[in-house]
CSV table of C-alpha atoms in Angstrom, one decimal:
chain,number,residue,atom,x,y,z
A,19,MET,CA,0.0,0.0,0.0
A,20,GLN,CA,1.3,3.5,-0.9
A,21,ILE,CA,1.0,5.9,2.0
A,22,THR,CA,-0.8,9.2,1.2
A,23,VAL,CA,1.6,12.1,1.4
A,24,THR,CA,0.2,15.6,1.1
A,25,ARG,CA,2.8,18.0,-0.2
A,26,LYS,CA,2.2,21.7,0.8
A,27,ALA,CA,2.6,24.6,-1.5
A,28,ILE,CA,4.9,26.7,0.7
A,29,LYS,CA,8.5,27.0,-0.4
A,30,PHE,CA,11.5,28.2,1.5
A,31,LEU,CA,13.9,29.6,-1.1
A,32,PRO,CA,17.4,31.1,-0.8
A,33,ASP,CA,17.5,34.8,-0.4
A,34,SER,CA,20.7,36.6,-1.4
A,35,SER,CA,19.6,39.8,0.4
A,36,ARG,CA,20.1,38.1,3.8
A,37,VAL,CA,23.6,39.2,4.9
A,38,ILE,CA,25.7,39.4,8.0
A,39,ALA,CA,28.7,41.6,8.6
A,40,ARG,CA,31.8,39.5,8.9
A,41,PHE,CA,35.4,40.3,10.0
A,42,LEU,CA,37.7,40.6,6.9
A,43,TYR,CA,41.4,40.0,7.1
A,44,VAL,CA,43.9,39.3,4.4
A,45,ASP,CA,47.4,39.6,5.7
A,46,ASP,CA,49.5,41.9,7.9
A,47,HIS,CA,51.2,43.8,5.1
A,48,ARG,CA,48.0,44.9,3.4
A,49,ALA,CA,46.3,45.5,6.7
A,50,LYS,CA,49.0,47.8,7.9
A,51,ASN,CA,48.9,49.8,4.6
A,52,THR,CA,45.2,50.3,5.1
A,53,ILE,CA,45.6,51.4,8.7
A,54,ARG,CA,48.4,53.8,7.8
A,55,SER,CA,46.2,55.4,5.2
A,56,VAL,CA,43.4,56.0,7.7
A,57,LEU,CA,45.9,57.3,10.3
A,58,SER,CA,47.2,59.8,7.9
A,59,MET,CA,43.7,61.4,7.4
A,60,ASN,CA,42.8,64.5,9.3
A,61,GLU,CA,39.5,64.3,11.3
A,62,ASN,CA,37.4,66.0,8.7
A,63,GLU,CA,38.5,63.5,6.1
A,64,VAL,CA,37.7,60.7,8.5
A,65,VAL,CA,34.2,62.0,9.1
A,66,SER,CA,33.7,62.5,5.4
A,67,ALA,CA,34.8,58.9,4.5
A,68,LEU,CA,32.7,57.4,7.3
A,69,SER,CA,29.4,59.2,6.8
A,70,PRO,CA,28.3,57.4,3.6
A,71,VAL,CA,29.3,54.1,5.0
A,72,LEU,CA,27.1,54.6,8.1
A,73,ARG,CA,24.3,56.0,6.0
A,74,ASP,CA,24.2,53.0,3.6
A,75,TYR,CA,24.9,50.1,6.0
A,76,SER,CA,23.0,51.2,9.1
A,77,LEU,CA,19.9,50.3,7.0
A,78,ARG,CA,21.2,46.8,6.5
A,79,HIS,CA,22.6,45.9,10.0
A,80,ARG,CA,21.6,46.5,13.6
A,81,ASN,CA,24.1,48.9,15.2
A,82,ILE,CA,26.7,48.7,12.4
A,83,SER,CA,29.0,51.1,14.2
A,84,ARG,CA,29.3,48.6,17.1
A,85,ILE,CA,30.2,45.9,14.6
A,86,PHE,CA,32.9,48.1,13.1
A,87,GLU,CA,34.3,48.8,16.6
A,88,LEU,CA,34.4,45.1,17.4
A,89,HIS,CA,36.4,44.5,14.2
A,90,PHE,CA,38.7,47.4,15.1
A,91,ASN,CA,39.4,45.7,18.4
A,92,LYS,CA,40.6,42.6,16.6
A,93,ILE,CA,43.5,44.4,14.9
A,94,THR,CA,44.7,46.8,17.7
A,95,HIS,CA,48.0,44.9,17.9
A,96,LEU,CA,48.7,46.1,14.3
A,97,ILE,CA,48.0,49.7,15.3
A,98,GLN,CA,50.4,49.4,18.2
A,99,SER,CA,53.1,47.9,15.8
A,100,LEU,CA,52.8,51.2,13.8
A,101,GLY,CA,53.6,53.2,16.9
A,102,GLU,CA,50.0,54.4,17.7
A,103,GLU,CA,48.0,53.7,20.9
A,104,PRO,CA,44.5,52.5,19.9
A,105,GLN,CA,42.9,54.2,22.9
A,106,SER,CA,44.2,57.6,21.7
A,107,LEU,CA,42.2,57.5,18.4
A,108,SER,CA,38.8,59.1,18.1
A,109,ILE,CA,35.8,56.9,18.0
A,110,SER,CA,35.2,58.0,14.3
A,111,ARG,CA,38.7,56.9,13.3
A,112,LYS,CA,38.3,53.6,15.1
A,113,ILE,CA,35.0,52.9,13.4
A,114,LEU,CA,36.3,53.9,10.0
A,115,ILE,CA,39.3,51.5,10.4
A,116,GLY,CA,36.9,48.8,11.5
A,117,SER,CA,34.8,49.3,8.4
A,118,TYR,CA,37.8,48.4,6.2
A,119,PHE,CA,38.0,45.1,8.0
A,120,THR,CA,34.4,44.2,7.5
A,121,MET,CA,32.5,42.6,4.6
A,122,GLU,CA,29.0,41.4,4.0
A,123,TYR,CA,28.4,37.7,3.6
A,124,SER,CA,25.2,36.4,2.1
A,125,ILE,CA,24.5,33.4,4.2
A,126,GLU,CA,21.9,31.7,2.0
A,127,SER,CA,22.7,32.9,-1.5
A,128,ALA,CA,23.4,29.4,-2.7
A,129,ALA,CA,20.9,27.1,-0.8
A,130,PHE,CA,18.4,26.9,2.0
A,131,PHE,CA,17.8,23.3,2.8
A,132,ASN,CA,17.9,20.3,5.2
A,133,PRO,CA,15.3,21.5,7.7
A,134,SER,CA,14.2,20.2,11.1
A,135,ILE,CA,11.1,21.2,13.1
A,136,VAL,CA,10.4,21.4,16.9
A,137,GLU,CA,7.7,22.8,19.1
A,138,HIS,CA,8.4,26.4,20.1
A,139,PRO,CA,9.0,27.0,23.8
A,140,ASP,CA,6.5,29.9,23.6
A,141,GLN,CA,2.9,28.7,22.8
A,142,SER,CA,1.2,31.9,23.9
A,143,GLU,CA,-1.5,33.5,21.7
A,144,THR,CA,-2.1,30.3,19.8
A,145,GLY,CA,-5.6,29.1,19.1
A,146,LEU,CA,-7.4,25.8,19.6
A,147,GLY,CA,-5.6,23.1,17.6
A,148,GLU,CA,-2.7,25.4,16.8
A,149,LYS,CA,1.0,25.0,17.5
A,150,ARG,CA,3.9,27.4,17.2
A,151,VAL,CA,7.0,25.8,15.8
A,152,ILE,CA,10.6,26.5,15.1
A,153,LEU,CA,12.2,25.4,11.9
A,154,SER,CA,15.9,25.2,11.5
A,155,PHE,CA,17.7,25.2,8.1
A,156,ARG,CA,21.1,24.8,6.7
A,157,ALA,CA,21.9,28.0,4.9
A,158,THR,CA,24.8,28.0,2.4
A,159,GLY,CA,26.5,31.0,0.8
A,160,GLU,CA,29.6,31.8,-1.2
A,161,GLY,CA,32.4,29.2,-0.9
A,162,HIS,CA,29.8,26.7,0.3
A,163,ILE,CA,30.1,27.8,3.9
A,164,SER,CA,27.1,26.6,5.9
A,165,SER,CA,25.4,28.1,9.0
A,166,ILE,CA,22.3,27.3,11.0
A,167,VAL,CA,19.3,29.7,10.7
A,168,PHE,CA,15.7,29.7,11.9
A,169,ARG,CA,12.1,30.5,11.0
A,170,THR,CA,9.0,30.4,13.2
A,171,GLY,CA,5.5,29.7,12.2
A,172,VAL,CA,2.1,28.4,13.4
A,173,LEU,CA,0.5,25.1,12.3
A,174,ASP,CA,-3.3,25.5,12.4
A,175,LYS,CA,-5.8,22.8,13.1
A,176,THR,CA,-5.6,21.6,9.4
A,177,ASN,CA,-1.7,21.7,9.7
A,178,LYS,CA,-1.4,24.6,7.3
A,179,LEU,CA,1.8,26.4,8.2
A,180,SER,CA,1.7,30.2,8.5
A,181,ILE,CA,5.2,31.7,8.7
A,182,GLU,CA,5.6,34.5,11.2
A,183,PRO,CA,7.3,37.8,10.0
A,184,VAL,CA,10.9,37.3,9.1
A,185,GLY,CA,13.4,39.9,10.4
A,186,LYS,CA,15.9,41.6,8.1
A,187,MET,CA,18.6,42.6,10.5
A,188,LEU,CA,20.7,39.4,10.6
A,189,GLU,CA,23.4,38.9,13.2
A,190,GLU,CA,25.7,36.5,14.7
A,191,ALA,CA,25.8,36.0,18.5
A,192,GLU,CA,26.3,39.2,20.4
A,193,TYR,CA,28.9,37.6,22.5
A,194,ILE,CA,31.0,34.6,21.6
A,195,ARG,CA,32.9,33.3,24.6
A,196,HIS,CA,34.8,30.2,25.3
A,197,HIS,CA,33.6,27.8,27.9
A,198,ILE,CA,34.7,28.1,31.5
A,199,TYR,CA,36.1,24.6,32.4
A,200,ASP,CA,36.0,22.6,35.5
A,201,LYS,CA,39.5,21.0,35.9
A,202,GLU,CA,38.3,17.7,37.3
A,203,ALA,CA,35.6,17.2,34.6
A,204,PHE,CA,38.1,18.3,31.9
A,205,GLU,CA,40.6,15.7,32.9
A,206,GLU,CA,37.9,13.1,32.9
A,207,GLN,CA,36.9,14.0,29.4
A,208,LEU,CA,40.6,13.8,28.3
A,209,ASN,CA,40.8,10.3,29.6
A,210,GLU,CA,37.6,9.3,27.8
A,211,MET,CA,39.0,10.4,24.5
A,212,LYS,CA,39.8,7.5,22.2
A,213,ASP,CA,43.5,8.3,21.5
A,214,PHE,CA,44.6,9.6,24.9
A,215,HIS,CA,47.4,7.4,26.2
A,216,GLY,CA,48.9,9.6,28.9
A,217,ILE,CA,51.9,10.4,26.8
A,218,ILE,CA,52.6,13.5,28.8
A,219,PRO,CA,51.6,13.6,32.5
A,220,SER,CA,48.4,15.7,32.7
A,221,ASN,CA,49.8,17.7,35.7
A,222,LEU,CA,52.4,19.2,33.4
A,223,ILE,CA,49.6,21.4,32.0
A,224,MET,CA,46.7,21.0,34.5
A,225,ARG,CA,48.7,21.7,37.7
A,226,GLN,CA,49.1,25.3,36.6
A,227,LEU,CA,45.4,25.8,36.3
A,228,ASN,CA,42.8,26.8,39.0
A,229,ASP,CA,39.8,24.6,39.6
A,230,LYS,CA,37.9,26.7,37.1
A,231,PHE,CA,39.8,28.0,34.1
A,232,THR,CA,39.2,29.7,30.7
A,233,PHE,CA,40.2,28.7,27.2
A,234,GLU,CA,42.8,31.5,27.2
A,235,GLU,CA,44.4,30.3,30.5
A,236,LEU,CA,44.6,26.8,29.1
A,237,GLN,CA,46.3,28.0,26.0
A,238,LYS,CA,48.9,29.9,28.0
A,239,CYS,CA,49.7,26.7,29.9
A,240,ILE,CA,50.0,24.7,26.7
A,241,ASP,CA,52.3,27.2,25.2
A,242,GLU,CA,54.6,27.1,28.3
A,243,ALA,CA,54.6,23.3,28.3
A,244,ARG,CA,55.6,23.3,24.6
A,245,LYS,CA,58.5,25.6,25.3
A,246,SER,CA,59.7,23.4,28.1
A,247,LEU,CA,59.7,20.2,26.1
A,248,HIS,CA,61.3,18.9,22.9
A,249,LEU,CA,58.1,17.5,21.4
A,250,SER,CA,58.1,14.3,19.5
A,251,ALA,CA,55.2,13.5,17.2
A,252,ASP,CA,53.4,11.4,19.9
A,253,LYS,CA,53.7,14.2,22.5
A,254,GLU,CA,52.3,16.7,20.0
A,255,VAL,CA,49.2,14.5,19.6
A,256,LEU,CA,48.3,15.0,23.2
A,257,PHE,CA,48.6,18.8,23.0
A,258,ASN,CA,46.4,18.7,19.9
A,259,GLN,CA,43.8,16.6,21.7
A,260,ILE,CA,43.7,19.0,24.7
A,261,ASN,CA,43.4,22.0,22.3
A,262,TRP,CA,40.7,20.3,20.3
A,263,LEU,CA,38.6,19.4,23.4
A,264,ALA,CA,38.9,23.0,24.7
A,265,SER,CA,38.2,24.8,21.4
A,266,SER,CA,35.2,22.7,20.7
A,267,HIS,CA,33.4,24.3,23.7
A,268,TYR,CA,31.9,27.7,23.3
A,269,GLU,CA,28.8,29.6,24.2
A,270,LEU,CA,26.7,32.0,22.2
A,271,ASP,CA,24.4,34.8,23.4
A,272,PHE,CA,22.0,36.5,20.9
A,273,SER,CA,20.6,40.0,21.5
A,274,LEU,CA,17.3,40.0,23.3
A,275,ASP,CA,15.8,42.4,20.7
A,276,SER,CA,16.6,40.0,17.8
A,277,ASN,CA,13.9,38.0,16.2
A,278,ILE,CA,14.8,34.3,16.0
A,279,SER,CA,14.8,34.5,12.2
A,280,GLU,CA,17.6,37.0,12.5
A,281,ARG,CA,19.9,34.8,14.6
A,282,VAL,CA,22.7,33.0,12.7
A,283,ILE,CA,24.9,30.3,14.1
A,284,PHE,CA,27.9,30.8,11.9
A,285,PRO,CA,31.1,28.7,12.2
A,286,VAL,CA,33.2,29.7,15.2
A,287,SER,CA,35.9,27.1,16.0
A,288,SER,CA,38.6,26.0,13.6
A,289,ASN,CA,37.1,22.5,13.3
A,290,GLU,CA,33.9,24.0,11.7
A,291,LYS,CA,35.4,26.8,9.7
A,292,ASN,CA,33.9,25.6,6.5
A,293,GLY,CA,30.4,24.9,7.8
A,294,VAL,CA,28.0,23.8,10.5
A,295,GLU,CA,25.8,21.3,8.7
A,296,ASP,CA,22.5,19.5,9.0
A,297,ALA,CA,21.4,20.3,12.5
A,298,ARG,CA,18.9,17.7,13.9
A,299,PHE,CA,17.0,19.6,16.6
A,300,VAL,CA,14.9,17.7,19.2
A,301,LYS,CA,12.9,18.8,22.2
A,302,PHE,CA,14.4,16.6,25.0
A,303,ILE,CA,12.5,16.0,28.2
A,304,ASP,CA,14.6,14.9,31.1
A,305,ASP,CA,13.6,12.6,34.0
A,306,ASP,CA,12.6,15.6,36.1
A,307,GLY,CA,10.5,17.1,33.4
A,308,ALA,CA,13.0,19.8,32.5
A,309,VAL,CA,13.0,20.7,28.7
A,310,THR,CA,16.2,21.3,26.8
A,311,TYR,CA,16.5,21.7,23.0
A,312,TYR,CA,19.4,19.7,21.7
A,313,ALA,CA,20.8,19.6,18.2
A,314,THR,CA,23.4,17.3,16.8
A,315,TYR,CA,25.2,18.6,13.7
A,316,THR,CA,28.3,18.1,11.6
A,317,ALA,CA,31.3,20.4,11.8
A,318,TYR,CA,33.3,20.6,8.6
A,319,ASP,CA,36.8,22.2,8.4
A,320,GLY,CA,37.3,21.7,4.6
A,321,THR,CA,38.9,18.3,5.0
A,322,SER,CA,37.3,16.3,7.7
A,323,ILE,CA,33.9,16.1,9.5
A,324,LEU,CA,33.3,16.1,13.3
A,325,PRO,CA,29.9,15.5,15.0
A,326,LYS,CA,29.1,18.1,17.6
A,327,MET,CA,26.1,19.1,19.8
A,328,LEU,CA,24.5,22.3,20.9
A,329,ASP,CA,21.9,22.8,23.6
A,330,THR,CA,19.6,25.7,24.6
A,331,ARG,CA,16.5,26.4,26.7
A,332,ASP,CA,15.4,29.5,24.9
A,333,PHE,CA,17.3,29.9,21.6
A,334,TYR,CA,18.9,33.1,23.0
A,335,HIS,CA,21.7,31.4,24.9
A,336,ILE,CA,23.3,28.4,23.2
A,337,ARG,CA,26.1,26.1,24.4
A,338,VAL,CA,28.2,24.2,21.9
A,339,LEU,CA,29.9,21.0,23.0
A,340,PRO,CA,32.0,18.3,21.4
A,341,LEU,CA,30.8,14.7,21.0
A,342,HIS,CA,33.5,12.1,21.5
A,343,GLY,CA,34.0,8.4,21.9
A,344,GLU,CA,34.5,5.7,19.3
A,345,ILE,CA,31.2,6.1,17.6
A,346,ALA,CA,31.1,9.9,17.3
A,347,GLN,CA,32.9,9.7,14.0
A,348,ASN,CA,30.3,10.0,11.2
A,349,LYS,CA,27.5,12.2,10.0
A,350,GLY,CA,23.9,11.8,11.1
A,351,MET,CA,23.8,11.4,14.9
A,352,ALA,CA,20.2,11.9,16.1
A,353,LEU,CA,19.2,12.0,19.8
A,354,PHE,CA,16.1,10.3,21.2
A,355,PRO,CA,13.7,12.9,22.8
A,356,ARG,CA,14.1,11.3,26.3
A,357,LYS,CA,16.2,8.7,28.0
A,358,VAL,CA,15.3,5.1,27.3
A,359,ASN,CA,15.7,2.7,30.2
A,360,GLY,CA,17.7,5.3,32.1
A,361,LYS,CA,20.2,6.0,29.3
A,362,TYR,CA,20.7,8.6,26.6
A,363,THR,CA,19.9,7.0,23.3
A,364,MET,CA,21.2,8.0,19.9
A,365,LEU,CA,20.8,6.9,16.3
A,366,CYS,CA,24.0,7.0,14.3
A,367,ARG,CA,25.8,5.7,11.2
A,368,LEU,CA,29.3,4.5,12.0
A,369,ASP,CA,30.2,3.2,8.6
A,370,GLY,CA,28.4,5.5,6.2
A,371,PHE,CA,26.1,2.7,5.0
A,372,ASN,CA,23.9,1.3,7.9
A,373,ASN,CA,21.8,2.6,10.8
A,374,TYR,CA,23.1,2.0,14.3
A,375,ILE,CA,21.7,2.6,17.8
A,376,ALA,CA,23.8,3.6,20.8
A,377,PHE,CA,23.3,4.1,24.6
A,378,SER,CA,25.3,6.2,27.0
A,379,ASP,CA,25.3,7.5,30.6
A,380,ASN,CA,27.0,10.7,29.3
A,381,ILE,CA,25.3,12.7,26.6
A,382,ASN,CA,28.6,13.8,25.2
A,383,VAL,CA,30.5,10.5,25.3
A,384,TRP,CA,29.4,7.7,22.9
A,385,ARG,CA,31.5,4.5,23.0
A,386,GLU,CA,29.4,1.5,21.8
A,387,ALA,CA,26.7,1.0,19.2
A,388,GLN,CA,24.9,-2.0,17.7
A,389,LEU,CA,23.7,-2.5,14.2
A,390,LEU,CA,20.0,-1.5,13.8
A,391,GLN,CA,19.2,-1.6,10.1
A,392,GLN,CA,21.0,-2.4,6.8
A,393,PRO,CA,20.0,-1.5,3.3
A,394,LYS,CA,17.3,-3.9,2.3
A,395,PHE,CA,15.1,-2.6,-0.6
A,396,SER,CA,16.1,-1.5,-4.1
A,397,TRP,CA,15.7,2.2,-3.3
A,398,GLU,CA,18.2,2.2,-0.4
A,399,LEU,CA,20.9,-0.3,-1.5
A,400,ILE,CA,23.7,2.4,-1.5
A,401,GLN,CA,23.1,3.5,2.0
A,402,ILE,CA,20.5,4.3,4.7
A,403,GLY,CA,20.5,6.9,7.5
A,404,ASN,CA,18.1,8.7,9.8
A,405,CYS,CA,16.3,11.9,9.0
A,406,GLY,CA,16.2,13.2,12.5
A,407,SER,CA,15.4,12.2,16.0
A,408,PRO,CA,12.9,9.3,16.6
A,409,ILE,CA,9.3,10.4,17.4
A,410,GLU,CA,7.5,8.7,20.3
A,411,THR,CA,4.1,7.3,19.5
A,412,PRO,CA,1.8,4.9,21.4
A,413,GLU,CA,2.7,2.2,18.9
A,414,GLY,CA,6.5,2.7,19.1
A,415,TRP,CA,9.4,4.9,18.1
A,416,LEU,CA,8.8,6.3,14.6
A,417,VAL,CA,12.0,6.8,12.6
A,418,ILE,CA,12.0,8.7,9.3
A,419,SER,CA,15.0,7.5,7.3
A,420,HIS,CA,16.7,8.3,4.0
A,421,GLY,CA,17.7,5.7,1.4
A,422,VAL,CA,20.0,6.1,-1.6
A,423,GLY,CA,19.3,4.1,-4.6
A,424,PRO,CA,19.9,4.0,-8.4
A,425,MET,CA,21.2,7.3,-9.9
A,426,ARG,CA,22.1,8.4,-6.4
A,427,GLU,CA,18.4,9.2,-5.8
A,428,TYR,CA,17.5,10.0,-2.2
A,429,ALA,CA,14.1,8.9,-0.9
A,430,LEU,CA,12.5,9.1,2.5
A,431,GLY,CA,11.4,5.9,4.3
A,432,ALA,CA,9.9,5.1,7.7
A,433,SER,CA,10.4,2.4,10.4
A,434,LEU,CA,8.8,1.6,13.8
A,435,PHE,CA,10.7,0.4,16.8
A,436,ASP,CA,9.7,-1.0,20.2
A,437,LEU,CA,9.3,1.7,22.9
A,438,GLN,CA,11.1,-0.3,25.7
A,439,ASN,CA,13.6,-2.0,23.4
A,440,PRO,CA,14.2,0.5,20.5
A,441,GLU,CA,16.8,-1.9,19.0
A,442,LYS,CA,13.8,-4.1,18.1
A,443,GLU,CA,12.2,-3.3,14.8
A,444,ILE,CA,8.4,-3.6,14.7
A,445,GLY,CA,8.0,-2.7,11.0
A,446,ARG,CA,9.6,-1.0,8.0
A,447,LEU,CA,8.0,0.4,4.8
A,448,LYS,CA,8.9,-1.6,1.8
A,449,ALA,CA,8.3,1.4,-0.6
A,450,PRO,CA,9.6,4.9,-0.1
A,451,LEU,CA,7.4,7.3,1.9
A,452,LEU,CA,8.5,10.2,-0.3
A,453,LEU,CA,10.4,10.3,-3.6
A,454,PRO,CA,11.5,13.5,-5.4
A,455,ASN,CA,8.9,14.5,-7.9
A,456,ALA,CA,9.5,16.4,-11.2
A,457,GLU,CA,9.7,19.8,-9.4
A,458,GLU,CA,11.9,18.6,-6.6
A,459,ARG,CA,14.5,16.8,-8.8
A,460,GLU,CA,16.2,20.0,-10.0
A,461,GLY,CA,18.8,21.7,-7.8
A,462,TYR,CA,22.3,21.9,-6.6
A,463,VAL,CA,22.3,18.1,-6.0
A,464,PRO,CA,19.6,16.6,-8.3
A,465,ASN,CA,17.2,13.9,-7.2
A,466,VAL,CA,17.3,14.4,-3.5
A,467,VAL,CA,14.7,14.8,-0.8
A,468,TYR,CA,16.1,15.0,2.7
A,469,SER,CA,14.9,16.0,6.2
A,470,CYS,CA,16.6,16.6,9.6
A,471,GLY,CA,13.6,16.2,11.9
A,472,SER,CA,9.8,15.9,12.0
A,473,ILE,CA,7.0,16.3,14.5
A,474,ILE,CA,3.4,15.1,15.1
A,475,HIS,CA,0.6,17.6,15.2
A,476,ASN,CA,-3.2,17.0,15.1
A,477,ASP,CA,-2.7,13.3,14.3
A,478,ASP,CA,-0.5,14.1,11.3
A,479,LEU,CA,3.2,13.6,10.8
A,480,ILE,CA,4.7,16.9,9.7
A,481,ILE,CA,7.9,16.4,7.6
A,482,PRO,CA,9.9,19.5,6.5
A,483,TYR,CA,12.2,18.5,3.7
A,484,ALA,CA,14.8,19.8,1.3
A,485,MET,CA,14.5,19.7,-2.4
A,486,SER,CA,17.8,18.7,-4.1
A,487,ASP,CA,20.0,20.7,-1.7
A,488,TYR,CA,18.6,24.0,-2.9
A,489,ALA,CA,15.2,24.9,-1.3
A,490,SER,CA,12.8,23.4,1.3
A,491,THR,CA,9.1,22.7,1.8
A,492,TYR,CA,7.0,20.4,3.9
A,493,ALA,CA,4.5,17.6,3.7
A,494,THR,CA,2.0,15.9,6.0
A,495,VAL,CA,1.1,12.2,6.5
A,496,ASP,CA,-1.8,10.7,8.3
A,497,LEU,CA,-0.2,9.2,11.4
A,498,ARG,CA,-2.7,6.4,11.9
A,499,GLU,CA,-2.4,5.3,8.3
A,500,LEU,CA,1.4,5.3,8.5
A,501,LEU,CA,1.5,3.3,11.8
A,502,ASN,CA,-1.0,0.8,10.6
A,503,GLU,CA,1.0,0.1,7.5
A,504,LEU,CA,4.2,-0.1,9.5
A,505,LYS,CA,2.7,-2.7,11.8
A,506,LYS,CA,1.4,-4.7,8.8
A,507,SER,CA,4.8,-4.6,7.1
A,508,LYS,CA,6.2,-7.1,9.5
A,509,GLU,CA,3.5,-9.6,8.9
């Protein structure tokens, strides 16, 4: 039986007008030449040069002068090297210098795809049968750099999605700060990392730190330890592991007067400089009823990938944390929305071809997994993977998957697993739930439909999905029809 899938008319398309103001730096030589030129201007020339910049770009960015000042602060060491004290410069001259180290970046000029959907923490002013939701997207711009962006909307009683007004003043986090570490917990995490062999006694670095320390304090200790040792290749490995663990932690704060559609999670750490990709958001309910929104995503540095996780309660303050352990090696990790039998539970794909399931006492450490599904049907013989976190239903855990078949065509499938023993499959659709149609086939990567997370509302499964890595839309499926077919599929 073919499940009825209702495609909706709404389209989320890339918009090249959505820009952020990024720090621009080329090299010391060119930077110093630019600074010298501005330092040589008299004050009237400075004001004359700055006025049209502020006039034009204050309409495109919230508090552009503050952004220019922040970028100025990043190159004060160059100003000092030219014999000038940064604090002695007028605010206009500082801002003008900062403007030369700023560029606009169009975050979604190339693609707007791979969405997920979760219930919004604010359900005020919604009517009977309505639900406010947050959709996340992978936005991709010049150079194929990906970031995470958001939209909000309301699903009505017929599951029609109305998108709430989209803000135009995009911004990165107002403050980006590295994590404050607990020494004991940090050492435990080091020991849990796969390749840590105690090559250098930890106290060589850690003994110099207080019980609580910052990233900058740790870096200073690492630099001092490097100077005191003649480092062989194996000793350098440990330093790199310590540095990786530390730099993978950071926290973001967005301005309270920003709309969620204006908040951009842009790459911050070196291991994600080429993109933060395919965030799978889930509303997680802990044993005590506390709600945290988690997202697993893929960090990409241009060469290798690294699974990471973020968490938030309100989408204003966000923590970013590494995932480590033997199985945190591949794309597509998806967290269950609650603990199962007292353990955090995750879907993953260790080998790039099959679905696995893992359990852990620590949400950031994943060591063991067992095979859950292998490609079985013709439309998924190349590989299978999850399309977001499992969804709890009275009949079992509903998992939306993707399969890759002939001509590298991506299709969506569905499976059902036992609530108490989620490694036990109850049923699996033999035919795809959703295949790319004629309209959805054309895009940056043809013949692909893909999702990073679905929800249930008004007895329908709501599936946001990407169309050929270019744009996005959503579809609905009658939940009862789907569950009945899944249960029959095992007969």
